[in-house]
Amino acid sequence: MRCSQRVTKLPSSPCLTTSPLPLRFPAANPHHLLRPYSTAPPNARLNTPIDYSSHPLLHQTSSSVLSTIPSLPPSSPCTRLNLFQSINSALTLSLRHSESTLLFGEDVAFGGVFRCSMNLATEFGSERVFNTPLSEQGIIGFAVGLAAQGMRPIAEIQFADYVYPAFDQLVNEAAKWRYREGQTGGHVGGLVVRMPCGGVGHGAIYHSQSPESLFTHIPGLRVVLPRSPSQAKGLLLSAIACNDPVLFLEPKILYRAAVEFVPTEAYQIPLSSAEILKSGKDITVISYGHPLYTCSSAVAAAERDFGISAELIDLRTVYPWDRETVLESVRRTGRAVVVHESMVNAGVGAEVAATIQEGAFLKLEAPVMRVAGWATHMGLAFERFNIPDVTSKFATAFLIDAY
C-alpha cells in the first residue's frame, strides 16, 4: 500500500507540499541501508514532531487543570507529572484508600516495564503489590475471582498485544458475571485491567496494537482510553471505584512525552462522558487517546487554510460511549470525521459513524468519514504510514468541507 492512497485530489496549498519519505532498495551499494524503523519525513510542513511542552491539550498551569475539575477547590495543590507518574499517583491513592485494593501483573513489583507501579511494593508490601507468572489468562482469571469476593483487583497486562489469551476470562466471565448472577446482586465490579497500547514508532507487530474495538462489542465491560496525565488519573480512579469491570488502555507513547499539571489529591472524571475540547460550527472531529494531538494540529491547519471552524471531541470512554454529546454536536455542524489509531475495519469509528447516520441523518451535509489505521498488521518500517497523521486528517477535513 502506498501512503498516497489514503487521500487523493488534494487542494493546492503550501501545507500539502510535503515530500514523502523515500524507501530505496539499493543493490549496488551494500552500505546504503534502510532505516530499521519509520521516522518523520524531512522538511515536513504538517507531519512534524508534536511539541508536548506547549500543546494546548495539556494543562500548562494549575489553574487551567483545576478549572476542569469542579469537585476540587481552586486552591488545590498540583504538580507537573507525566502519564506514568499520574498513573502511579492514582494507584497510590487507591491502595491507601482501601486494603481491599490489590495490584499485580508481570514485573509489577519491580515497578513495571513503564515504571507505573514504581515504589508501590515497598510502601504497601508484597501481599498487595506483587508479580505474577507470565500467564495473561491466569492473571485475569485470578482477578475475576478476587473481584467476585469483594476485592478491588487492578491487573496489569504488560502490553495490550498480549491480552488475547485472557479474552475468554474477560468476555465469558467478567462481562457476564452480573447478568448471570441475576437478583443475587453478585458482580465483579472493582476489576480494572490496565494495559499499555498503541504505536511508538518502533514497536512492530507485537508491541504496537490497539485492541480496544474488540472489547467494545461486549456488554458488561467498560473500555476507557485517556489522552493526558490529568485525564488518566481521574479516569483511573473512577474505573477503580466503578462497579463494572473496566479495561483501561494507556497510550504508551505518552508515558513520558505528555507532561502537565495534575492535582495531587484524589478526584474522579465520570466514565462514559465525552469532552468537547474545542468548539466549532462547521465540522465535528471525534477521537480519543493519542490521535487527539494530531487531530488538534490538523484542525488548526484546516481552520487556517480553509477558513472553517472545527469542533474537537474526546470520547474518553469508548464503550459505553457518550452518544448524546456527539449527536448534539453533529446536528449543529452537519459534518463529522471519526479518527482512531486502531484498524479502520470494524473499529470504534464504524460504530460512531453508524450512530451518527441513525441519529443525525437529516442534519448531515456530507457523509460521515473515518480516518484510521490501515487494515493490516503493524510493519516495523511502515508504522508511521499505518497510523493516521496530520496530513491525512487535514486532507479529509478539506474533502468533507467541499460537499
Short mmCIF file of C-alpha atoms in Angstrom, two decimals:
data_model
loop_
_atom_site.label_atom_id
_atom_site.label_comp_id
_atom_site.label_asym_id
_atom_site.label_seq_id
_atom_site.Cartn_x
_atom_site.Cartn_y
_atom_site.Cartn_z
CA MET A 1 0.00 0.00 0.00
CA ARG A 2 1.24 3.44 -0.85
CA CYS A 3 0.86 6.23 1.66
CA SER A 4 -0.64 8.47 -1.03
CA GLN A 5 -3.64 6.15 -1.40
CA ARG A 6 -5.20 7.48 1.83
CA VAL A 7 -6.47 10.73 0.24
CA THR A 8 -6.26 11.85 -3.40
CA LYS A 9 -7.04 15.01 -5.38
CA LEU A 10 -5.82 17.39 -2.71
CA PRO A 11 -6.19 21.16 -2.98
CA SER A 12 -3.33 23.44 -3.87
CA SER A 13 -1.94 24.53 -0.52
CA PRO A 14 1.54 25.23 0.79
CA CYS A 15 0.78 22.93 3.73
CA LEU A 16 0.43 19.95 1.40
CA THR A 17 3.78 20.25 -0.34
CA THR A 18 5.33 17.57 1.84
CA SER A 19 7.82 15.18 0.37
CA PRO A 20 7.08 11.51 1.03
CA LEU A 21 9.81 9.59 2.81
CA PRO A 22 11.64 7.67 0.04
CA LEU A 23 12.11 3.94 0.54
CA ARG A 24 15.02 2.68 -1.55
CA PHE A 25 16.20 -0.85 -2.03
CA PRO A 26 19.78 -0.47 -3.32
CA ALA A 27 21.52 -3.38 -4.92
CA ALA A 28 24.88 -1.91 -5.83
CA ASN A 29 25.85 -0.25 -2.56
CA PRO A 30 25.63 -2.61 0.43
CA HIS A 31 26.40 0.27 2.82
CA HIS A 32 23.26 2.14 1.76
CA LEU A 33 20.92 0.56 4.31
CA LEU A 34 17.24 1.12 5.05
CA ARG A 35 16.27 2.71 8.32
CA PRO A 36 15.14 -0.11 10.64
CA TYR A 37 12.04 1.85 11.70
CA SER A 38 9.95 4.76 10.42
CA THR A 39 10.77 8.37 11.16
CA ALA A 40 9.24 11.75 10.32
CA PRO A 41 9.75 12.83 6.69
CA PRO A 42 12.34 15.57 6.18
CA ASN A 43 11.16 19.14 5.55
CA ALA A 44 7.57 18.28 6.53
CA ARG A 45 5.10 21.14 6.93
CA LEU A 46 2.27 19.21 8.59
CA ASN A 47 3.68 15.93 9.88
CA THR A 48 6.13 17.49 12.28
CA PRO A 49 7.03 16.19 15.76
CA ILE A 50 4.46 17.03 18.44
CA ASP A 51 5.62 19.71 20.88
CA TYR A 52 4.13 18.42 24.13
CA SER A 53 5.80 21.16 26.17
CA SER A 54 3.31 23.76 24.95
CA HIS A 55 0.49 21.72 23.45
CA PRO A 56 -2.98 23.21 24.05
CA LEU A 57 -4.40 19.81 25.05
CA LEU A 58 -2.07 19.74 28.07
CA HIS A 59 -2.57 21.97 31.11
CA GLN A 60 0.40 24.29 31.45
CA THR A 61 -0.86 25.89 34.69
CA SER A 62 -2.52 24.58 37.84
CA SER A 63 -5.46 26.96 37.43
CA SER A 64 -6.10 25.53 33.97
CA VAL A 65 -6.45 21.93 35.14
CA LEU A 66 -8.44 22.85 38.26
CA SER A 67 -10.96 24.72 36.13
CA THR A 68 -11.86 21.37 34.51
CA ILE A 69 -12.37 19.51 37.82
CA PRO A 70 -15.29 21.10 39.70
CA SER A 71 -15.02 18.63 42.58
CA LEU A 72 -11.74 20.23 43.71
CA PRO A 73 -11.37 23.74 45.21
CA PRO A 74 -9.43 26.27 43.09
CA SER A 75 -6.60 26.30 45.62
CA SER A 76 -5.90 22.55 45.44
CA PRO A 77 -2.19 21.69 45.15
CA CYS A 78 -0.95 20.49 41.76
CA THR A 79 2.32 19.22 40.38
CA ARG A 80 3.69 18.55 36.90
CA LEU A 81 3.53 14.85 36.08
CA ASN A 82 3.91 12.74 33.01
CA LEU A 83 1.46 9.97 32.20
CA PHE A 84 3.18 7.11 34.01
CA GLN A 85 3.63 9.29 37.11
CA SER A 86 -0.07 10.22 37.12
CA ILE A 87 -0.98 6.53 36.83
CA ASN A 88 1.34 5.84 39.75
CA SER A 89 -0.34 8.61 41.75
CA ALA A 90 -3.80 7.14 41.12
CA LEU A 91 -2.63 3.66 42.09
CA THR A 92 -1.01 5.01 45.27
CA LEU A 93 -4.17 6.82 46.35
CA SER A 94 -6.32 3.76 45.67
CA LEU A 95 -4.06 1.43 47.62
CA ARG A 96 -4.03 3.87 50.54
CA HIS A 97 -7.79 4.29 50.44
CA SER A 98 -8.73 0.64 50.84
CA GLU A 99 -6.91 -2.51 51.86
CA SER A 100 -9.19 -4.43 49.50
CA THR A 101 -7.30 -2.89 46.56
CA LEU A 102 -4.60 -5.13 45.09
CA LEU A 103 -2.17 -4.56 42.23
CA PHE A 104 -0.48 -7.36 40.32
CA GLY A 105 0.92 -8.40 36.96
CA GLU A 106 4.15 -9.29 35.23
CA ASP A 107 7.06 -7.34 36.80
CA VAL A 108 4.65 -5.07 38.69
CA ALA A 109 6.54 -5.43 41.99
CA PHE A 110 9.68 -4.12 40.29
CA GLY A 111 7.85 -1.04 39.04
CA GLY A 112 6.70 -2.44 35.72
CA VAL A 113 8.38 -2.04 32.34
CA PHE A 114 6.99 1.52 32.10
CA ARG A 115 7.53 2.32 35.83
CA CYS A 116 3.82 2.86 36.55
CA SER A 117 3.99 0.82 39.77
CA MET A 118 7.34 2.14 40.94
CA ASN A 119 7.85 2.03 44.76
CA LEU A 120 4.35 0.66 45.40
CA ALA A 121 5.53 -2.76 46.57
CA THR A 122 7.84 -1.04 49.05
CA GLU A 123 5.03 1.06 50.52
CA PHE A 124 2.21 -1.49 50.52
CA GLY A 125 4.02 -4.80 50.81
CA SER A 126 4.26 -7.96 48.75
CA GLU A 127 0.79 -9.18 49.74
CA ARG A 128 -0.90 -6.26 47.98
CA VAL A 129 1.53 -5.44 45.15
CA PHE A 130 3.12 -8.48 43.59
CA ASN A 131 4.40 -10.20 40.46
CA THR A 132 2.53 -12.95 38.67
CA PRO A 133 3.60 -15.75 36.34
CA LEU A 134 3.70 -14.97 32.60
CA SER A 135 0.12 -16.07 32.05
CA GLU A 136 -2.40 -13.47 30.93
CA GLN A 137 -5.25 -15.94 31.24
CA GLY A 138 -4.16 -16.72 34.78
CA ILE A 139 -3.77 -13.05 35.70
CA ILE A 140 -7.30 -12.16 34.61
CA GLY A 141 -8.87 -15.36 35.92
CA PHE A 142 -7.31 -14.65 39.31
CA ALA A 143 -8.54 -11.03 39.15
CA VAL A 144 -12.11 -12.09 38.33
CA GLY A 145 -12.14 -14.42 41.32
CA LEU A 146 -10.85 -11.69 43.63
CA ALA A 147 -13.45 -9.21 42.41
CA ALA A 148 -16.22 -11.76 42.88
CA GLN A 149 -15.20 -11.99 46.54
CA GLY A 150 -15.40 -8.23 47.11
CA MET A 151 -11.80 -7.22 46.45
CA ARG A 152 -10.80 -4.46 44.04
CA PRO A 153 -8.04 -6.01 41.91
CA ILE A 154 -6.03 -3.92 39.46
CA ALA A 155 -4.48 -6.35 36.99
CA GLU A 156 -1.79 -5.25 34.56
CA ILE A 157 -1.30 -6.81 31.15
CA GLN A 158 2.24 -5.79 30.26
CA PHE A 159 1.33 -4.94 26.65
CA ALA A 160 -2.17 -4.82 25.15
CA ASP A 161 -0.82 -7.03 22.36
CA TYR A 162 -0.78 -9.94 24.83
CA VAL A 163 -4.31 -9.66 26.21
CA TYR A 164 -5.71 -12.26 23.81
CA PRO A 165 -5.03 -15.34 25.98
CA ALA A 166 -7.22 -13.60 28.61
CA PHE A 167 -10.03 -12.88 26.15
CA ASP A 168 -12.17 -15.77 27.40
CA GLN A 169 -11.88 -14.68 31.03
CA LEU A 170 -12.87 -11.11 30.14
CA VAL A 171 -15.68 -11.90 27.72
CA ASN A 172 -17.18 -15.09 29.17
CA GLU A 173 -16.57 -14.49 32.86
CA ALA A 174 -16.05 -10.83 33.82
CA ALA A 175 -18.51 -9.33 31.33
CA LYS A 176 -21.28 -11.87 32.05
CA TRP A 177 -20.92 -12.10 35.83
CA ARG A 178 -23.58 -9.58 36.86
CA TYR A 179 -26.02 -10.87 34.21
CA ARG A 180 -25.50 -14.45 35.32
CA GLU A 181 -25.97 -13.60 38.99
CA GLY A 182 -29.43 -12.13 38.35
CA GLN A 183 -31.09 -10.90 41.54
CA THR A 184 -28.35 -12.13 43.86
CA GLY A 185 -26.52 -8.83 43.43
CA GLY A 186 -23.23 -10.53 42.68
CA HIS A 187 -20.78 -8.69 40.44
CA VAL A 188 -17.09 -8.29 39.68
CA GLY A 189 -17.10 -4.50 39.96
CA GLY A 190 -13.79 -3.13 41.07
CA LEU A 191 -11.93 -5.22 38.50
CA VAL A 192 -9.67 -2.97 36.44
CA VAL A 193 -7.39 -4.31 33.72
CA ARG A 194 -4.64 -1.87 32.78
CA MET A 195 -2.68 -2.28 29.57
CA PRO A 196 -0.29 -0.10 27.54
CA CYS A 197 -1.42 0.22 23.94
CA GLY A 198 -0.67 1.89 20.61
CA GLY A 199 2.33 2.61 18.44
CA VAL A 200 5.56 4.29 19.45
CA GLY A 201 7.38 4.24 16.09
CA HIS A 202 9.35 1.03 16.55
CA GLY A 203 7.09 -1.48 18.28
CA ALA A 204 6.30 -3.60 15.19
CA ILE A 205 3.63 -6.30 15.21
CA TYR A 206 3.78 -7.37 18.86
CA HIS A 207 4.19 -4.05 20.69
CA SER A 208 2.02 -1.60 18.74
CA GLN A 209 -1.54 -2.88 18.79
CA SER A 210 -4.69 -1.02 19.82
CA PRO A 211 -7.27 -3.74 20.51
CA GLU A 212 -9.97 -1.60 22.14
CA SER A 213 -12.63 -2.25 19.48
CA LEU A 214 -12.55 -5.99 20.19
CA PHE A 215 -13.96 -5.29 23.66
CA THR A 216 -16.45 -2.57 22.68
CA HIS A 217 -18.66 -5.34 21.26
CA ILE A 218 -19.11 -6.88 24.71
CA PRO A 219 -21.90 -5.70 27.05
CA GLY A 220 -20.78 -5.75 30.67
CA LEU A 221 -17.35 -4.24 30.06
CA ARG A 222 -16.32 -0.60 30.12
CA VAL A 223 -13.44 0.47 27.87
CA VAL A 224 -11.52 3.66 28.70
CA LEU A 225 -8.63 5.34 26.89
CA PRO A 226 -7.25 8.64 28.31
CA ARG A 227 -5.43 11.36 26.40
CA SER A 228 -3.28 13.00 29.11
CA PRO A 229 -1.87 12.69 32.65
CA SER A 230 -4.67 14.61 34.40
CA GLN A 231 -7.30 12.69 32.47
CA ALA A 232 -5.61 9.36 33.18
CA LYS A 233 -5.55 9.94 36.94
CA GLY A 234 -9.20 10.98 37.19
CA LEU A 235 -10.47 8.28 34.85
CA LEU A 236 -8.42 5.53 36.53
CA LEU A 237 -9.74 6.48 39.97
CA SER A 238 -13.28 6.36 38.54
CA ALA A 239 -12.57 2.98 36.97
CA ILE A 240 -11.34 1.55 40.28
CA ALA A 241 -14.44 2.87 42.07
CA CYS A 242 -16.79 1.60 39.35
CA ASN A 243 -18.92 -1.48 39.99
CA ASP A 244 -18.38 -2.73 36.44
CA PRO A 245 -15.21 -4.39 35.12
CA VAL A 246 -13.15 -1.79 33.28
CA LEU A 247 -10.47 -2.15 30.61
CA PHE A 248 -8.13 0.81 30.98
CA LEU A 249 -5.87 1.25 27.95
CA GLU A 250 -2.91 3.62 28.32
CA PRO A 251 -1.23 5.12 25.21
CA LYS A 252 2.35 4.17 25.94
CA ILE A 253 3.80 6.81 23.63
CA LEU A 254 2.50 9.37 26.14
CA TYR A 255 4.00 7.77 29.26
CA ARG A 256 6.99 10.14 29.28
CA ALA A 257 6.14 12.56 26.48
CA ALA A 258 2.96 14.16 27.84
CA VAL A 259 3.62 16.33 30.91
CA GLU A 260 1.10 18.67 32.54
CA PHE A 261 -0.16 19.94 35.87
CA VAL A 262 -2.10 17.27 37.78
CA PRO A 263 -3.90 17.73 41.13
CA THR A 264 -2.19 15.82 43.95
CA GLU A 265 -5.47 14.97 45.66
CA ALA A 266 -7.87 12.24 44.58
CA TYR A 267 -10.55 13.21 42.07
CA GLN A 268 -12.74 11.38 39.61
CA ILE A 269 -13.68 12.07 36.00
CA PRO A 270 -17.02 10.49 35.03
CA LEU A 271 -16.88 7.44 32.80
CA SER A 272 -18.90 7.36 29.56
CA SER A 273 -18.81 11.16 29.36
CA ALA A 274 -17.19 12.79 26.33
CA GLU A 275 -15.47 16.17 26.49
CA ILE A 276 -15.65 18.96 23.93
CA LEU A 277 -12.05 20.15 23.74
CA LYS A 278 -12.71 22.88 21.20
CA SER A 279 -15.99 24.34 19.99
CA GLY A 280 -16.72 24.81 16.30
CA LYS A 281 -19.59 25.23 13.85
CA ASP A 282 -18.62 23.61 10.51
CA ILE A 283 -17.32 20.11 11.26
CA THR A 284 -17.09 17.73 14.24
CA VAL A 285 -13.88 15.75 14.75
CA ILE A 286 -14.29 12.82 17.15
CA SER A 287 -11.34 10.88 18.55
CA TYR A 288 -9.71 9.56 21.73
CA GLY A 289 -6.26 8.89 23.15
CA HIS A 290 -3.07 9.88 21.38
CA PRO A 291 -4.61 10.74 17.95
CA LEU A 292 -6.20 13.80 19.58
CA TYR A 293 -2.81 15.54 19.40
CA THR A 294 -2.53 15.16 15.63
CA CYS A 295 -6.25 15.94 15.32
CA SER A 296 -5.60 19.22 17.13
CA SER A 297 -2.79 20.08 14.71
CA ALA A 298 -4.90 19.13 11.69
CA VAL A 299 -7.81 21.23 12.95
CA ALA A 300 -5.54 24.26 13.39
CA ALA A 301 -4.13 23.85 9.87
CA ALA A 302 -7.55 23.31 8.29
CA GLU A 303 -9.01 26.34 10.02
CA ARG A 304 -6.09 28.45 8.86
CA ASP A 305 -6.08 27.25 5.23
CA PHE A 306 -9.76 26.59 4.57
CA GLY A 307 -11.42 29.13 6.83
CA ILE A 308 -13.56 26.53 8.57
CA SER A 309 -14.49 26.18 12.24
CA ALA A 310 -14.00 22.70 13.69
CA GLU A 311 -15.26 21.14 16.92
CA LEU A 312 -12.98 18.57 18.58
CA ILE A 313 -14.43 15.90 20.90
CA ASP A 314 -12.60 13.41 23.11
CA LEU A 315 -14.72 10.30 23.71
CA ARG A 316 -12.56 9.25 26.70
CA THR A 317 -14.72 6.15 27.24
CA VAL A 318 -15.17 4.21 24.00
CA TYR A 319 -17.72 1.80 25.49
CA PRO A 320 -20.33 2.64 26.56
CA TRP A 321 -19.65 5.95 24.82
CA ASP A 322 -21.38 9.32 25.12
CA ARG A 323 -23.73 9.27 22.13
CA GLU A 324 -25.69 12.40 23.03
CA THR A 325 -22.68 14.73 23.14
CA VAL A 326 -21.55 13.53 19.72
CA LEU A 327 -25.02 13.65 18.15
CA GLU A 328 -25.76 17.11 19.52
CA SER A 329 -22.50 18.38 18.04
CA VAL A 330 -23.04 16.81 14.61
CA ARG A 331 -26.60 18.14 14.45
CA ARG A 332 -25.08 21.63 14.79
CA THR A 333 -22.12 21.23 12.42
CA GLY A 334 -23.61 18.88 9.82
CA ARG A 335 -20.29 17.14 9.18
CA ALA A 336 -18.29 14.53 11.11
CA VAL A 337 -14.92 12.80 10.97
CA VAL A 338 -14.05 9.96 13.35
CA VAL A 339 -10.36 9.32 13.99
CA HIS A 340 -8.58 6.47 15.73
CA GLU A 341 -5.25 4.71 15.59
CA SER A 342 -6.55 1.15 15.52
CA MET A 343 -7.58 -0.57 12.29
CA VAL A 344 -10.42 1.01 10.33
CA ASN A 345 -12.31 -2.24 9.79
CA ALA A 346 -15.00 -2.85 12.44
CA GLY A 347 -13.40 -0.20 14.64
CA VAL A 348 -14.81 2.34 17.06
CA GLY A 349 -15.20 4.72 14.13
CA ALA A 350 -17.61 2.37 12.39
CA GLU A 351 -19.93 2.32 15.42
CA VAL A 352 -19.75 6.09 15.88
CA ALA A 353 -20.38 6.71 12.17
CA ALA A 354 -23.38 4.34 12.13
CA THR A 355 -24.85 6.02 15.21
CA ILE A 356 -24.47 9.45 13.58
CA GLN A 357 -26.17 8.19 10.42
CA GLU A 358 -29.08 6.91 12.51
CA GLY A 359 -29.37 9.83 14.92
CA ALA A 360 -28.43 12.89 12.85
CA PHE A 361 -29.03 11.88 9.23
CA LEU A 362 -31.34 14.77 8.33
CA LYS A 363 -28.78 17.26 9.63
CA LEU A 364 -25.83 15.86 7.69
CA GLU A 365 -24.33 17.95 4.87
CA ALA A 366 -21.75 15.29 3.92
CA PRO A 367 -21.03 11.60 4.51
CA VAL A 368 -19.51 10.69 7.86
CA MET A 369 -15.85 9.87 7.25
CA ARG A 370 -13.33 7.75 9.11
CA VAL A 371 -9.58 8.29 9.34
CA ALA A 372 -7.95 5.28 10.96
CA GLY A 373 -5.16 2.76 10.69
CA TRP A 374 -4.94 0.51 7.67
CA ALA A 375 -6.50 -2.95 7.93
CA THR A 376 -3.10 -4.57 8.15
CA HIS A 377 -0.52 -5.56 10.73
CA MET A 378 2.00 -3.03 12.01
CA GLY A 379 5.19 -3.35 10.00
CA LEU A 380 8.33 -2.07 11.70
CA ALA A 381 9.44 0.18 8.81
CA PHE A 382 5.90 1.27 7.92
CA GLU A 383 4.40 2.15 11.30
CA ARG A 384 4.33 5.87 10.56
CA PHE A 385 2.45 5.25 7.31
CA ASN A 386 -0.05 2.96 9.04
CA ILE A 387 -1.10 5.36 11.80
CA PRO A 388 -3.21 8.37 10.70
CA ASP A 389 -1.17 11.56 10.62
CA VAL A 390 -1.83 15.29 10.41
CA THR A 391 -1.83 15.33 6.62
CA SER A 392 -4.46 12.60 6.29
CA LYS A 393 -6.77 14.37 8.75
CA PHE A 394 -6.13 17.76 7.14
CA ALA A 395 -6.99 16.42 3.68
CA THR A 396 -10.10 14.65 4.97
CA ALA A 397 -11.30 17.90 6.51
CA PHE A 398 -10.93 19.56 3.10
CA LEU A 399 -12.81 16.79 1.30
CA ILE A 400 -15.72 16.73 3.72
CA ASP A 401 -15.92 20.53 3.77
CA ALA A 402 -16.09 20.54 -0.05
CA TYR A 403 -19.53 18.87 -0.01
#
